[in-house]
mmCIF file of N, CA and C in Angstrom:
data_model
loop_
_atom_site.group_PDB
_atom_site.id
_atom_site.type_symbol
_atom_site.label_atom_id
_atom_site.label_comp_id
_atom_site.label_asym_id
_atom_site.label_seq_id
_atom_site.Cartn_x
_atom_site.Cartn_y
_atom_site.Cartn_z
ATOM 1 N N MET A 1096 0.842 -1.174 0.000
ATOM 2 C CA MET A 1096 0.000 0.000 0.000
ATOM 3 C C MET A 1096 0.890 1.241 0.000
ATOM 4 N N GLY A 1097 0.523 2.250 -0.794
ATOM 5 C CA GLY A 1097 1.284 3.490 -0.872
ATOM 6 C C GLY A 1097 0.789 4.511 0.130
ATOM 7 N N THR A 1098 1.253 5.710 -0.044
ATOM 8 C CA THR A 1098 0.935 6.791 0.872
ATOM 9 C C THR A 1098 0.172 7.887 0.144
ATOM 10 N N VAL A 1099 -0.857 8.405 0.786
ATOM 11 C CA VAL A 1099 -1.595 9.550 0.263
ATOM 12 C C VAL A 1099 -0.637 10.735 0.178
ATOM 13 N N SER A 1100 -0.739 11.503 -0.884
ATOM 14 C CA SER A 1100 0.075 12.706 -1.055
ATOM 15 C C SER A 1100 -0.759 13.936 -0.713
ATOM 16 N N MET A 1101 -0.082 15.071 -0.604
ATOM 17 C CA MET A 1101 -0.772 16.305 -0.248
ATOM 18 C C MET A 1101 -0.300 17.460 -1.117
ATOM 19 N N VAL A 1102 -1.199 18.443 -1.287
ATOM 20 C CA VAL A 1102 -0.852 19.708 -1.929
ATOM 21 C C VAL A 1102 -1.331 20.824 -1.017
ATOM 22 N N LEU A 1103 -0.453 21.776 -0.759
ATOM 23 C CA LEU A 1103 -0.772 22.939 0.065
ATOM 24 C C LEU A 1103 -0.857 24.156 -0.845
ATOM 25 N N VAL A 1104 -2.030 24.797 -0.853
ATOM 26 C CA VAL A 1104 -2.264 25.954 -1.719
ATOM 27 C C VAL A 1104 -2.420 27.192 -0.849
ATOM 28 N N SER A 1105 -1.557 28.166 -1.083
ATOM 29 C CA SER A 1105 -1.584 29.400 -0.301
ATOM 30 C C SER A 1105 -1.391 30.600 -1.216
ATOM 31 N N HIS A 1106 -1.853 31.740 -0.760
ATOM 32 C CA HIS A 1106 -1.599 32.983 -1.476
ATOM 33 C C HIS A 1106 -0.124 33.373 -1.383
ATOM 34 N N SER A 1107 0.582 32.787 -0.448
ATOM 35 C CA SER A 1107 2.000 33.075 -0.237
ATOM 36 C C SER A 1107 2.811 31.795 -0.387
ATOM 37 N N LEU A 1108 3.735 31.795 -1.329
ATOM 38 C CA LEU A 1108 4.590 30.626 -1.511
ATOM 39 C C LEU A 1108 5.385 30.344 -0.243
ATOM 40 N N ARG A 1109 5.871 31.388 0.410
ATOM 41 C CA ARG A 1109 6.659 31.179 1.632
ATOM 42 C C ARG A 1109 5.822 30.555 2.739
ATOM 43 N N LEU A 1110 4.563 30.944 2.841
ATOM 44 C CA LEU A 1110 3.691 30.333 3.845
ATOM 45 C C LEU A 1110 3.503 28.850 3.544
ATOM 46 N N ALA A 1111 3.199 28.520 2.295
ATOM 47 C CA ALA A 1111 3.007 27.118 1.911
ATOM 48 C C ALA A 1111 4.270 26.301 2.164
ATOM 49 N N GLU A 1112 5.419 26.859 1.826
ATOM 50 C CA GLU A 1112 6.677 26.145 2.052
ATOM 51 C C GLU A 1112 6.945 25.941 3.539
ATOM 52 N N GLY A 1113 6.588 26.911 4.359
ATOM 53 C CA GLY A 1113 6.776 26.776 5.802
ATOM 54 C C GLY A 1113 5.897 25.697 6.400
ATOM 55 N N VAL A 1114 4.647 25.640 5.955
ATOM 56 C CA VAL A 1114 3.741 24.597 6.445
ATOM 57 C C VAL A 1114 4.224 23.232 5.971
ATOM 58 N N ARG A 1115 4.709 23.166 4.726
ATOM 59 C CA ARG A 1115 5.260 21.895 4.235
ATOM 60 C C ARG A 1115 6.458 21.468 5.080
ATOM 61 N N GLU A 1116 7.326 22.404 5.406
ATOM 62 C CA GLU A 1116 8.502 22.087 6.223
ATOM 63 C C GLU A 1116 8.084 21.504 7.574
ATOM 64 N N LEU A 1117 7.104 22.119 8.205
ATOM 65 C CA LEU A 1117 6.615 21.644 9.499
ATOM 66 C C LEU A 1117 6.036 20.236 9.379
ATOM 67 N N ALA A 1118 5.151 20.032 8.398
ATOM 68 C CA ALA A 1118 4.526 18.721 8.216
ATOM 69 C C ALA A 1118 5.558 17.658 7.852
ATOM 70 N N ALA A 1119 6.521 18.010 7.020
ATOM 71 C CA ALA A 1119 7.553 17.051 6.611
ATOM 72 C C ALA A 1119 8.421 16.630 7.793
ATOM 73 N N GLN A 1120 8.734 17.575 8.681
ATOM 74 C CA GLN A 1120 9.526 17.213 9.861
ATOM 75 C C GLN A 1120 8.744 16.287 10.777
ATOM 76 N N MET A 1121 7.451 16.510 10.886
ATOM 77 C CA MET A 1121 6.622 15.671 11.758
ATOM 78 C C MET A 1121 6.504 14.246 11.218
ATOM 79 N N THR A 1122 6.684 14.079 9.915
ATOM 80 C CA THR A 1122 6.522 12.761 9.294
ATOM 81 C C THR A 1122 7.836 12.212 8.752
ATOM 82 N N GLN A 1123 8.928 12.869 9.073
ATOM 83 C CA GLN A 1123 10.256 12.457 8.621
ATOM 84 C C GLN A 1123 10.325 12.293 7.107
ATOM 85 N N GLY A 1124 9.580 13.152 6.401
ATOM 86 C CA GLY A 1124 9.635 13.169 4.943
ATOM 87 C C GLY A 1124 8.949 12.015 4.250
ATOM 88 N N LYS A 1125 8.147 11.239 4.960
ATOM 89 C CA LYS A 1125 7.525 10.052 4.365
ATOM 90 C C LYS A 1125 6.412 10.392 3.376
ATOM 91 N N VAL A 1126 5.806 11.566 3.522
ATOM 92 C CA VAL A 1126 4.650 11.947 2.704
ATOM 93 C C VAL A 1126 5.082 12.955 1.642
ATOM 94 N N LYS A 1127 4.659 12.724 0.397
ATOM 95 C CA LYS A 1127 4.925 13.692 -0.667
ATOM 96 C C LYS A 1127 3.999 14.886 -0.457
ATOM 97 N N ILE A 1128 4.599 16.065 -0.311
ATOM 98 C CA ILE A 1128 3.824 17.288 -0.112
ATOM 99 C C ILE A 1128 4.314 18.326 -1.111
ATOM 100 N N ALA A 1129 3.425 18.712 -2.018
ATOM 101 C CA ALA A 1129 3.745 19.756 -2.990
ATOM 102 C C ALA A 1129 3.097 21.060 -2.541
ATOM 103 N N VAL A 1130 3.641 22.158 -3.018
ATOM 104 C CA VAL A 1130 3.066 23.463 -2.690
ATOM 105 C C VAL A 1130 2.790 24.245 -3.965
ATOM 106 N N ALA A 1131 1.780 25.093 -3.879
ATOM 107 C CA ALA A 1131 1.478 26.057 -4.934
ATOM 108 C C ALA A 1131 1.104 27.341 -4.222
ATOM 109 N N GLY A 1132 1.883 28.383 -4.452
ATOM 110 C CA GLY A 1132 1.606 29.632 -3.764
ATOM 111 C C GLY A 1132 2.078 30.822 -4.551
ATOM 112 N N GLY A 1133 1.332 31.901 -4.440
ATOM 113 C CA GLY A 1133 1.687 33.127 -5.128
ATOM 114 C C GLY A 1133 1.387 33.051 -6.613
ATOM 115 N N THR A 1134 1.669 34.149 -7.281
ATOM 116 C CA THR A 1134 1.442 34.229 -8.724
ATOM 117 C C THR A 1134 2.756 33.994 -9.462
ATOM 118 N N ALA A 1135 2.663 33.835 -10.767
ATOM 119 C CA ALA A 1135 3.852 33.562 -11.579
ATOM 120 C C ALA A 1135 4.887 34.680 -11.481
ATOM 121 N N ASP A 1136 4.435 35.908 -11.214
ATOM 122 C CA ASP A 1136 5.377 37.028 -11.116
ATOM 123 C C ASP A 1136 5.765 37.354 -9.678
ATOM 124 N N GLY A 1137 5.471 36.434 -8.747
ATOM 125 C CA GLY A 1137 5.942 36.564 -7.377
ATOM 126 C C GLY A 1137 5.054 37.344 -6.427
ATOM 127 N N ARG A 1138 3.894 37.772 -6.890
ATOM 128 C CA ARG A 1138 2.976 38.490 -6.004
ATOM 129 C C ARG A 1138 2.140 37.505 -5.197
ATOM 130 N N LEU A 1139 1.442 38.034 -4.188
ATOM 131 C CA LEU A 1139 0.496 37.213 -3.436
ATOM 132 C C LEU A 1139 -0.691 36.887 -4.329
ATOM 133 N N GLY A 1140 -1.169 35.673 -4.229
ATOM 134 C CA GLY A 1140 -2.305 35.237 -5.035
ATOM 135 C C GLY A 1140 -2.214 33.748 -5.286
ATOM 136 N N THR A 1141 -3.081 33.261 -6.143
ATOM 137 C CA THR A 1141 -3.057 31.839 -6.495
ATOM 138 C C THR A 1141 -3.109 31.697 -8.007
ATOM 139 N N ASP A 1142 -2.650 30.562 -8.481
ATOM 140 C CA ASP A 1142 -2.512 30.312 -9.911
ATOM 141 C C ASP A 1142 -2.974 28.883 -10.194
ATOM 142 N N ALA A 1143 -4.086 28.754 -10.905
ATOM 143 C CA ALA A 1143 -4.648 27.427 -11.174
ATOM 144 C C ALA A 1143 -3.665 26.531 -11.917
ATOM 145 N N THR A 1144 -2.866 27.103 -12.801
ATOM 146 C CA THR A 1144 -1.888 26.306 -13.550
ATOM 147 C C THR A 1144 -0.825 25.734 -12.614
ATOM 148 N N ALA A 1145 -0.361 26.538 -11.674
ATOM 149 C CA ALA A 1145 0.629 26.062 -10.696
ATOM 150 C C ALA A 1145 0.021 25.002 -9.784
ATOM 151 N N ILE A 1146 -1.235 25.183 -9.435
ATOM 152 C CA ILE A 1146 -1.919 24.203 -8.584
ATOM 153 C C ILE A 1146 -2.057 22.880 -9.324
ATOM 154 N N LEU A 1147 -2.464 22.938 -10.579
ATOM 155 C CA LEU A 1147 -2.585 21.730 -11.393
ATOM 156 C C LEU A 1147 -1.244 21.011 -11.485
ATOM 157 N N SER A 1148 -0.185 21.747 -11.709
ATOM 158 C CA SER A 1148 1.151 21.156 -11.794
ATOM 159 C C SER A 1148 1.548 20.495 -10.476
ATOM 160 N N ALA A 1149 1.229 21.142 -9.361
ATOM 161 C CA ALA A 1149 1.549 20.568 -8.046
ATOM 162 C C ALA A 1149 0.795 19.262 -7.827
ATOM 163 N N ILE A 1150 -0.486 19.247 -8.180
ATOM 164 C CA ILE A 1150 -1.290 18.026 -8.020
ATOM 165 C C ILE A 1150 -0.702 16.904 -8.866
ATOM 166 N N GLU A 1151 -0.451 17.205 -10.132
ATOM 167 C CA GLU A 1151 0.075 16.179 -11.037
ATOM 168 C C GLU A 1151 1.452 15.689 -10.595
ATOM 169 N N GLY A 1152 2.203 16.534 -9.926
ATOM 170 C CA GLY A 1152 3.544 16.169 -9.485
ATOM 171 C C GLY A 1152 3.577 15.147 -8.364
ATOM 172 N N VAL A 1153 2.501 15.072 -7.581
ATOM 173 C CA VAL A 1153 2.490 14.126 -6.450
ATOM 174 C C VAL A 1153 1.375 13.083 -6.546
ATOM 175 N N ARG A 1154 0.536 13.181 -7.545
ATOM 176 C CA ARG A 1154 -0.628 12.294 -7.643
ATOM 177 C C ARG A 1154 -0.211 10.858 -7.918
ATOM 178 N N GLY A 1155 -0.680 9.980 -7.060
ATOM 179 C CA GLY A 1155 -0.436 8.558 -7.223
ATOM 180 C C GLY A 1155 -1.731 7.803 -6.995
ATOM 181 N N PRO A 1156 -1.666 6.487 -6.996
ATOM 182 C CA PRO A 1156 -2.884 5.682 -6.862
ATOM 183 C C PRO A 1156 -3.603 5.858 -5.530
ATOM 184 N N GLU A 1157 -2.891 6.278 -4.486
ATOM 185 C CA GLU A 1157 -3.525 6.434 -3.171
ATOM 186 C C GLU A 1157 -4.285 7.747 -3.040
ATOM 187 N N GLY A 1158 -4.057 8.676 -3.967
ATOM 188 C CA GLY A 1158 -4.802 9.923 -3.978
ATOM 189 C C GLY A 1158 -4.047 11.101 -3.394
ATOM 190 N N VAL A 1159 -4.704 12.260 -3.479
ATOM 191 C CA VAL A 1159 -4.121 13.525 -3.039
ATOM 192 C C VAL A 1159 -5.149 14.291 -2.220
ATOM 193 N N LEU A 1160 -4.704 14.827 -1.099
ATOM 194 C CA LEU A 1160 -5.527 15.727 -0.295
ATOM 195 C C LEU A 1160 -4.968 17.132 -0.463
ATOM 196 N N ILE A 1161 -5.851 18.078 -0.776
ATOM 197 C CA ILE A 1161 -5.446 19.467 -0.975
ATOM 198 C C ILE A 1161 -5.981 20.309 0.173
ATOM 199 N N LEU A 1162 -5.105 21.121 0.754
ATOM 200 C CA LEU A 1162 -5.505 22.078 1.783
ATOM 201 C C LEU A 1162 -5.213 23.482 1.270
ATOM 202 N N VAL A 1163 -6.111 24.417 1.586
ATOM 203 C CA VAL A 1163 -5.987 25.793 1.099
ATOM 204 C C VAL A 1163 -6.021 26.775 2.258
ATOM 205 N N ASP A 1164 -5.464 27.973 2.015
ATOM 206 C CA ASP A 1164 -5.417 28.952 3.101
ATOM 207 C C ASP A 1164 -6.636 29.864 3.150
ATOM 208 N N LEU A 1165 -7.040 30.463 2.064
ATOM 209 C CA LEU A 1165 -8.127 31.439 2.055
ATOM 210 C C LEU A 1165 -9.083 31.186 0.895
ATOM 211 N N GLY A 1166 -10.228 31.833 0.946
ATOM 212 C CA GLY A 1166 -11.327 31.595 0.019
ATOM 213 C C GLY A 1166 -10.999 31.518 -1.451
ATOM 214 N N SER A 1167 -10.282 32.497 -2.003
ATOM 215 C CA SER A 1167 -10.050 32.458 -3.444
ATOM 216 C C SER A 1167 -9.113 31.324 -3.849
ATOM 217 N N ALA A 1168 -8.364 30.791 -2.906
ATOM 218 C CA ALA A 1168 -7.545 29.611 -3.199
ATOM 219 C C ALA A 1168 -8.442 28.423 -3.528
ATOM 220 N N VAL A 1169 -9.626 28.402 -2.931
ATOM 221 C CA VAL A 1169 -10.595 27.344 -3.236
ATOM 222 C C VAL A 1169 -10.995 27.422 -4.706
ATOM 223 N N LEU A 1170 -11.314 28.624 -5.174
ATOM 224 C CA LEU A 1170 -11.738 28.786 -6.568
ATOM 225 C C LEU A 1170 -10.644 28.363 -7.537
ATOM 226 N N SER A 1171 -9.423 28.796 -7.291
ATOM 227 C CA SER A 1171 -8.309 28.420 -8.171
ATOM 228 C C SER A 1171 -8.072 26.915 -8.145
ATOM 229 N N THR A 1172 -8.216 26.316 -6.971
ATOM 230 C CA THR A 1172 -8.028 24.868 -6.844
ATOM 231 C C THR A 1172 -9.124 24.119 -7.585
ATOM 232 N N GLN A 1173 -10.354 24.595 -7.490
ATOM 233 C CA GLN A 1173 -11.450 23.949 -8.214
ATOM 234 C C GLN A 1173 -11.236 24.022 -9.719
ATOM 235 N N VAL A 1174 -10.742 25.156 -10.212
ATOM 236 C CA VAL A 1174 -10.427 25.287 -11.637
ATOM 237 C C VAL A 1174 -9.357 24.268 -12.023
ATOM 238 N N ALA A 1175 -8.326 24.138 -11.204
ATOM 239 C CA ALA A 1175 -7.261 23.169 -11.480
ATOM 240 C C ALA A 1175 -7.803 21.745 -11.485
ATOM 241 N N MET A 1176 -8.654 21.427 -10.518
ATOM 242 C CA MET A 1176 -9.194 20.067 -10.416
ATOM 243 C C MET A 1176 -10.054 19.707 -11.620
ATOM 244 N N GLU A 1177 -10.736 20.690 -12.194
ATOM 245 C CA GLU A 1177 -11.554 20.437 -13.386
ATOM 246 C C GLU A 1177 -10.697 20.033 -14.578
ATOM 247 N N GLN A 1178 -9.431 20.384 -14.559
ATOM 248 C CA GLN A 1178 -8.531 20.091 -15.671
ATOM 249 C C GLN A 1178 -7.784 18.769 -15.511
ATOM 250 N N LEU A 1179 -7.963 18.099 -14.376
ATOM 251 C CA LEU A 1179 -7.261 16.837 -14.133
ATOM 252 C C LEU A 1179 -7.773 15.730 -15.043
ATOM 253 N N SER A 1180 -6.875 14.858 -15.429
ATOM 254 C CA SER A 1180 -7.284 13.669 -16.175
ATOM 255 C C SER A 1180 -7.947 12.689 -15.210
ATOM 256 N N ASN A 1181 -8.657 11.737 -15.752
ATOM 257 C CA ASN A 1181 -9.322 10.728 -14.922
ATOM 258 C C ASN A 1181 -8.377 9.628 -14.469
ATOM 259 N N SER A 1182 -7.162 9.609 -15.010
ATOM 260 C CA SER A 1182 -6.205 8.586 -14.587
ATOM 261 C C SER A 1182 -5.528 9.041 -13.303
ATOM 262 N N GLY A 1183 -5.195 8.095 -12.472
ATOM 263 C CA GLY A 1183 -4.562 8.424 -11.197
ATOM 264 C C GLY A 1183 -5.561 8.353 -10.062
ATOM 265 N N GLY A 1184 -5.060 8.545 -8.863
ATOM 266 C CA GLY A 1184 -5.895 8.448 -7.673
ATOM 267 C C GLY A 1184 -6.840 9.627 -7.528
ATOM 268 N N ARG A 1185 -7.775 9.463 -6.602
ATOM 269 C CA ARG A 1185 -8.744 10.530 -6.313
ATOM 270 C C ARG A 1185 -8.038 11.762 -5.770
ATOM 271 N N VAL A 1186 -8.657 12.895 -5.978
ATOM 272 C CA VAL A 1186 -8.141 14.164 -5.467
ATOM 273 C C VAL A 1186 -9.265 14.832 -4.688
ATOM 274 N N LEU A 1187 -9.005 15.132 -3.415
ATOM 275 C CA LEU A 1187 -10.010 15.753 -2.550
ATOM 276 C C LEU A 1187 -9.542 17.123 -2.089
ATOM 277 N N LEU A 1188 -10.471 18.068 -2.054
ATOM 278 C CA LEU A 1188 -10.221 19.404 -1.523
ATOM 279 C C LEU A 1188 -10.789 19.458 -0.114
ATOM 280 N N SER A 1189 -9.946 19.792 0.844
ATOM 281 C CA SER A 1189 -10.330 19.771 2.252
ATOM 282 C C SER A 1189 -10.759 21.148 2.746
ATOM 283 N N ASN A 1190 -11.683 21.153 3.697
ATOM 284 C CA ASN A 1190 -12.117 22.371 4.374
ATOM 285 C C ASN A 1190 -11.421 22.503 5.738
ATOM 286 N N ALA A 1191 -10.335 21.789 5.914
ATOM 287 C CA ALA A 1191 -9.602 21.781 7.191
ATOM 288 C C ALA A 1191 -8.805 23.070 7.362
ATOM 289 N N PRO A 1192 -8.472 23.415 8.611
ATOM 290 C CA PRO A 1192 -7.566 24.541 8.836
ATOM 291 C C PRO A 1192 -6.217 24.264 8.169
ATOM 292 N N PHE A 1193 -5.609 25.304 7.653
ATOM 293 C CA PHE A 1193 -4.415 25.130 6.816
ATOM 294 C C PHE A 1193 -3.233 24.511 7.562
ATOM 295 N N VAL A 1194 -2.821 25.106 8.648
ATOM 296 C CA VAL A 1194 -1.619 24.622 9.341
ATOM 297 C C VAL A 1194 -1.902 23.340 10.112
ATOM 298 N N GLU A 1195 -2.851 23.390 11.027
ATOM 299 C CA GLU A 1195 -3.150 22.216 11.855
ATOM 300 C C GLU A 1195 -3.614 21.042 11.000
ATOM 301 N N GLY A 1196 -4.460 21.333 10.019
ATOM 302 C CA GLY A 1196 -4.955 20.277 9.138
ATOM 303 C C GLY A 1196 -3.847 19.619 8.348
ATOM 304 N N ALA A 1197 -2.901 20.432 7.868
ATOM 305 C CA ALA A 1197 -1.787 19.879 7.093
ATOM 306 C C ALA A 1197 -0.921 18.963 7.941
ATOM 307 N N VAL A 1198 -0.618 19.389 9.152
ATOM 308 C CA VAL A 1198 0.230 18.572 10.023
ATOM 309 C C VAL A 1198 -0.469 17.268 10.381
ATOM 310 N N ILE A 1199 -1.714 17.354 10.795
ATOM 311 C CA ILE A 1199 -2.446 16.145 11.193
ATOM 312 C C ILE A 1199 -2.658 15.219 10.001
ATOM 313 N N ALA A 1200 -2.988 15.780 8.840
ATOM 314 C CA ALA A 1200 -3.172 14.954 7.645
ATOM 315 C C ALA A 1200 -1.872 14.253 7.268
ATOM 316 N N ALA A 1201 -0.767 14.965 7.342
ATOM 317 C CA ALA A 1201 0.521 14.357 6.998
ATOM 318 C C ALA A 1201 0.866 13.216 7.944
ATOM 319 N N VAL A 1202 0.618 13.415 9.229
ATOM 320 C CA VAL A 1202 0.878 12.341 10.198
ATOM 321 C C VAL A 1202 0.001 11.132 9.881
ATOM 322 N N GLU A 1203 -1.267 11.371 9.592
ATOM 323 C CA GLU A 1203 -2.188 10.264 9.262
ATOM 324 C C GLU A 1203 -1.740 9.561 7.981
ATOM 325 N N ALA A 1204 -1.338 10.332 6.984
ATOM 326 C CA ALA A 1204 -0.865 9.734 5.731
ATOM 327 C C ALA A 1204 0.409 8.925 5.952
ATOM 328 N N SER A 1205 1.243 9.370 6.874
ATOM 329 C CA SER A 1205 2.527 8.694 7.105
ATOM 330 C C SER A 1205 2.366 7.292 7.678
ATOM 331 N N ILE A 1206 1.196 6.994 8.240
ATOM 332 C CA ILE A 1206 0.950 5.635 8.747
ATOM 333 C C ILE A 1206 0.140 4.824 7.743
ATOM 334 N N ASP A 1207 0.159 5.290 6.487
ATOM 335 C CA ASP A 1207 -0.462 4.599 5.354
ATOM 336 C C ASP A 1207 -1.975 4.482 5.450
ATOM 337 N N SER A 1208 -2.615 5.454 6.081
ATOM 338 C CA SER A 1208 -4.080 5.496 6.080
ATOM 339 C C SER A 1208 -4.564 5.848 4.680
ATOM 340 N N ASP A 1209 -5.807 5.469 4.365
ATOM 341 C CA ASP A 1209 -6.342 5.785 3.047
ATOM 342 C C ASP A 1209 -6.778 7.250 2.978
ATOM 343 N N LEU A 1210 -7.137 7.692 1.778
ATOM 344 C CA LEU A 1210 -7.455 9.093 1.540
ATOM 345 C C LEU A 1210 -8.610 9.581 2.408
ATOM 346 N N ASP A 1211 -9.643 8.768 2.569
ATOM 347 C CA ASP A 1211 -10.781 9.189 3.389
ATOM 348 C C ASP A 1211 -10.377 9.393 4.845
ATOM 349 N N ALA A 1212 -9.518 8.535 5.365
ATOM 350 C CA ALA A 1212 -9.055 8.675 6.751
ATOM 351 C C ALA A 1212 -8.156 9.897 6.910
ATOM 352 N N VAL A 1213 -7.321 10.153 5.924
ATOM 353 C CA VAL A 1213 -6.448 11.328 5.968
ATOM 354 C C VAL A 1213 -7.295 12.604 5.925
ATOM 355 N N ALA A 1214 -8.303 12.610 5.060
ATOM 356 C CA ALA A 1214 -9.195 13.772 4.964
ATOM 357 C C ALA A 1214 -9.962 13.985 6.263
ATOM 358 N N ALA A 1215 -10.431 12.908 6.869
ATOM 359 C CA ALA A 1215 -11.167 13.008 8.138
ATOM 360 C C ALA A 1215 -10.264 13.526 9.252
ATOM 361 N N ALA A 1216 -9.031 13.067 9.276
ATOM 362 C CA ALA A 1216 -8.089 13.538 10.295
ATOM 363 C C ALA A 1216 -7.844 15.036 10.143
ATOM 364 N N ALA A 1217 -7.681 15.485 8.908
ATOM 365 C CA ALA A 1217 -7.467 16.913 8.664
ATOM 366 C C ALA A 1217 -8.655 17.726 9.157
ATOM 367 N N LEU A 1218 -9.856 17.278 8.836
ATOM 368 C CA LEU A 1218 -11.059 17.988 9.292
ATOM 369 C C LEU A 1218 -11.174 17.993 10.807
ATOM 370 N N GLY A 1219 -10.697 16.944 11.435
ATOM 371 C CA GLY A 1219 -10.726 16.869 12.891
ATOM 372 C C GLY A 1219 -9.926 17.977 13.554
ATOM 373 N N ALA A 1220 -9.001 18.562 12.816
ATOM 374 C CA ALA A 1220 -8.194 19.658 13.362
ATOM 375 C C ALA A 1220 -9.047 20.873 13.702
ATOM 376 N N ARG A 1221 -10.229 20.961 13.118
ATOM 377 C CA ARG A 1221 -11.127 22.089 13.440
ATOM 378 C C ARG A 1221 -11.555 22.061 14.895
ATOM 379 N N GLU A 1222 -11.517 20.898 15.516
ATOM 380 C CA GLU A 1222 -11.977 20.746 16.899
ATOM 381 C C GLU A 1222 -10.862 20.915 17.926
ATOM 382 N N MET A 1223 -9.641 21.113 17.470
ATOM 383 C CA MET A 1223 -8.511 21.246 18.394
ATOM 384 C C MET A 1223 -8.620 22.543 19.191
ATOM 385 N N GLU A 1224 -8.446 22.425 20.485
ATOM 386 C CA GLU A 1224 -8.397 23.617 21.328
ATOM 387 C C GLU A 1224 -6.942 24.012 21.510
ATOM 388 N N LYS A 1225 -6.646 25.263 21.253
ATOM 389 C CA LYS A 1225 -5.281 25.755 21.452
ATOM 390 C C LYS A 1225 -5.132 26.359 22.841
ATOM 391 N N VAL A 1226 -6.191 26.976 23.307
ATOM 392 C CA VAL A 1226 -6.166 27.636 24.608
ATOM 393 C C VAL A 1226 -7.408 27.205 25.372
ATOM 394 N N THR A 1227 -7.211 26.804 26.615
ATOM 395 C CA THR A 1227 -8.373 26.412 27.421
ATOM 396 C C THR A 1227 -8.595 27.372 28.562
#
């Protein structure tokens, strides 16, 4: 059995790379995590073409979970997903929190859980209390 991959979509490439670094350290690099952030000319924003490339770069038979930072990243990701071929594993867009969801999803993926379990774990991050 393989490992679910992930794509982190942010308006800021540096933010996406930082979240990837955190998740990768927590999983000792076992999970493929691609990032798509910013525009082609280096400004803040999202780019459906870059998102599509990131998905295709890590997509395998076990599937891909995508996490996004802000609302318009959802729209760009949906445009990218519409352009995907039918070959390869399923691709899911998560409504999980960006940082916590990415870390928890990566940990779940690192123990070879399936895509639905990884997606559920990411969503579970919404219930985490940071301060009591």
